[in-house]
Amino acid sequence: MLDISILIGERLTHIGRAIDMLCLSFGDDICRNYRGEWLSRYALHCQCAWRITDGHGKIVLARVDIFFPPEGEDYTEDFDWDVRGNNAFDRKCGKILSGSKVTVTAARLLNGCDIELELSNGLRFESFADSSIVEHWRLVVRDEENPVQLIAEPTGIHE
């Protein structure tokens, strides 16, 4: 069975979102989507609580950042978090990957379905299952012949 450890040694190539779902991309670009954009071999889509911390435990980026304006900007009645580049998450995620190649140095499952990834730049990604009803996350492995998905749900992890 596929395991989260498949990410060890892979380069973190993109941090983004689809509405409020976190999308992390790892590995080489291998195919194009329907819009002609390149897709990496691995994608982790998180629909549960998550955070990225520095080596001292300080939160650098977290799920709720999507819903707030960037640092230094006031929250106003007309604030629209879903506009690309308009929220704290969108502004911060590019900074995490700037300057150096970031790879996964360790990958673990905790408590059955929580994820912990240690990154070469000293950061740590952690996800926390926060529902007894809906999917927590899925790991997509893009292989043109045999695409696979590892899905974490309240009933367990399965392909």
C-alpha positions as CSV (number, residue, x, y, z in Angstrom):
1,M,0.0,0.0,0.0
2,L,1.1,3.5,-0.7
3,D,2.5,5.4,2.3
4,I,3.2,9.1,3.1
5,S,6.9,8.2,3.3
6,I,6.9,8.3,-0.5
7,L,7.5,12.0,-0.2
8,I,10.9,11.7,1.5
9,G,13.5,13.3,-0.7
10,E,11.0,15.0,-2.9
11,R,11.2,18.7,-3.6
12,L,8.2,20.9,-2.4
13,T,7.5,22.8,-5.6
14,H,4.3,24.7,-4.9
15,I,2.1,25.8,-2.0
16,G,-1.4,27.0,-3.1
17,R,-5.1,26.5,-2.6
18,A,-8.3,25.6,-4.3
19,I,-10.8,27.8,-2.6
20,D,-9.9,26.9,1.1
21,M,-8.3,23.6,0.5
22,L,-4.5,23.5,0.8
23,C,-2.6,22.1,-2.2
24,L,1.0,21.1,-1.8
25,S,3.0,19.9,-4.8
26,F,6.1,17.7,-4.7
27,G,8.5,16.3,-7.2
28,D,9.0,16.9,-10.9
29,D,6.4,18.2,-13.2
30,I,5.1,15.3,-15.3
31,C,1.9,16.2,-17.0
32,R,-0.4,19.1,-17.9
33,N,-4.0,19.7,-16.7
34,Y,-6.9,20.8,-18.8
35,R,-5.7,24.5,-18.6
36,G,-2.2,23.5,-19.9
37,E,-0.6,24.0,-16.4
38,W,2.2,21.6,-15.4
39,L,1.4,19.3,-12.5
40,S,3.9,17.7,-10.2
41,R,4.2,13.9,-9.6
42,Y,2.7,14.2,-6.1
43,A,0.0,16.4,-4.7
44,L,-1.2,16.6,-1.1
45,H,-4.7,18.1,-0.7
46,C,-5.6,19.0,2.9
47,Q,-9.2,19.7,3.9
48,C,-8.5,19.6,7.6
49,A,-6.6,21.8,10.1
50,W,-2.9,22.2,9.2
51,R,0.0,24.5,10.0
52,I,3.6,25.1,9.0
53,T,6.0,26.0,11.8
54,D,9.6,27.1,12.0
55,G,12.3,25.3,14.0
56,H,11.1,27.0,17.2
57,G,7.4,26.1,16.9
58,K,6.3,29.5,15.7
59,I,3.4,29.2,13.2
60,V,4.6,30.6,9.8
61,L,1.4,29.7,7.9
62,A,-1.9,28.0,8.8
63,R,-5.3,27.1,7.5
64,V,-7.1,30.0,9.0
65,D,-4.7,32.5,7.4
66,I,-6.8,32.1,4.2
67,F,-9.7,34.0,5.8
68,F,-7.7,37.1,6.9
69,P,-6.1,40.1,5.2
70,P,-2.4,40.2,4.8
71,E,-0.3,41.4,7.7
72,G,-0.5,45.2,8.1
73,E,-3.8,45.5,6.3
74,D,-7.1,46.0,8.2
75,Y,-10.1,43.7,8.1
76,T,-12.9,45.6,6.5
77,E,-16.6,44.7,5.7
78,D,-15.8,44.3,2.0
79,F,-12.8,42.1,2.5
80,D,-13.0,39.1,0.1
81,W,-10.7,36.3,1.2
82,D,-11.3,34.3,-2.0
83,V,-9.8,36.8,-4.4
84,R,-6.3,35.5,-5.3
85,G,-3.5,37.4,-3.6
86,N,-6.0,39.2,-1.3
87,N,-5.4,37.2,1.9
88,A,-2.6,36.4,4.4
89,F,-2.2,32.9,3.1
90,D,-1.7,33.9,-0.6
91,R,0.9,36.5,0.4
92,K,2.9,34.2,2.7
93,C,3.0,31.0,0.8
94,G,5.4,32.3,-1.9
95,K,7.9,33.4,0.7
96,I,8.2,29.9,2.1
97,L,9.7,28.5,-1.2
98,S,11.7,31.6,-2.2
99,G,15.5,31.4,-2.1
100,S,16.2,27.7,-1.8
101,K,15.3,24.3,-2.9
102,V,13.0,22.8,-0.2
103,T,12.8,19.0,0.1
104,V,11.0,16.6,2.5
105,T,13.5,15.1,4.9
106,A,11.0,13.1,7.0
107,A,7.4,12.1,6.7
108,R,5.3,10.4,9.3
109,L,1.7,9.5,10.0
110,L,0.6,10.2,13.6
111,N,-2.5,9.2,15.4
112,G,-3.6,7.1,12.5
113,C,-4.1,9.9,9.9
114,D,-2.3,13.1,11.0
115,I,0.7,14.1,8.9
116,E,4.0,15.5,9.9
117,L,6.5,16.5,7.2
118,E,10.0,17.9,8.1
119,L,11.4,20.1,5.4
120,S,15.1,20.9,4.6
121,N,14.7,24.6,5.3
122,G,13.9,23.9,9.0
123,L,10.1,24.2,8.6
124,R,7.6,21.5,9.6
125,F,4.2,20.8,8.1
126,E,1.5,19.2,10.3
127,S,-2.0,18.3,9.5
128,F,-4.7,17.4,12.2
129,A,-7.8,15.4,11.4
130,D,-10.7,17.6,12.6
131,S,-13.8,15.8,11.5
132,S,-15.7,12.7,12.2
133,I,-17.7,13.0,9.0
134,V,-15.6,14.2,6.0
135,E,-12.3,13.5,4.3
136,H,-9.2,14.9,6.0
137,W,-6.7,14.8,3.1
138,R,-5.6,12.9,0.0
139,L,-2.2,12.2,-1.5
140,V,-2.4,12.1,-5.3
141,V,0.4,10.2,-7.1
142,R,0.3,11.1,-10.8
143,D,1.5,8.3,-12.9
144,E,0.3,8.2,-16.5
145,E,-0.3,4.5,-16.4
146,N,-1.5,3.9,-12.8
147,P,-2.6,7.0,-11.0
148,V,-3.1,6.3,-7.2
149,Q,-4.7,8.3,-4.4
150,L,-4.2,7.7,-0.7
151,I,-7.3,9.1,1.1
152,A,-7.6,9.7,4.8
153,E,-11.2,9.7,6.1
154,P,-12.7,9.2,9.6
155,T,-13.0,5.5,8.8
156,G,-9.3,5.2,8.1
157,I,-6.8,5.5,5.3
158,H,-7.3,3.7,2.0
159,E,-6.3,3.8,-1.7
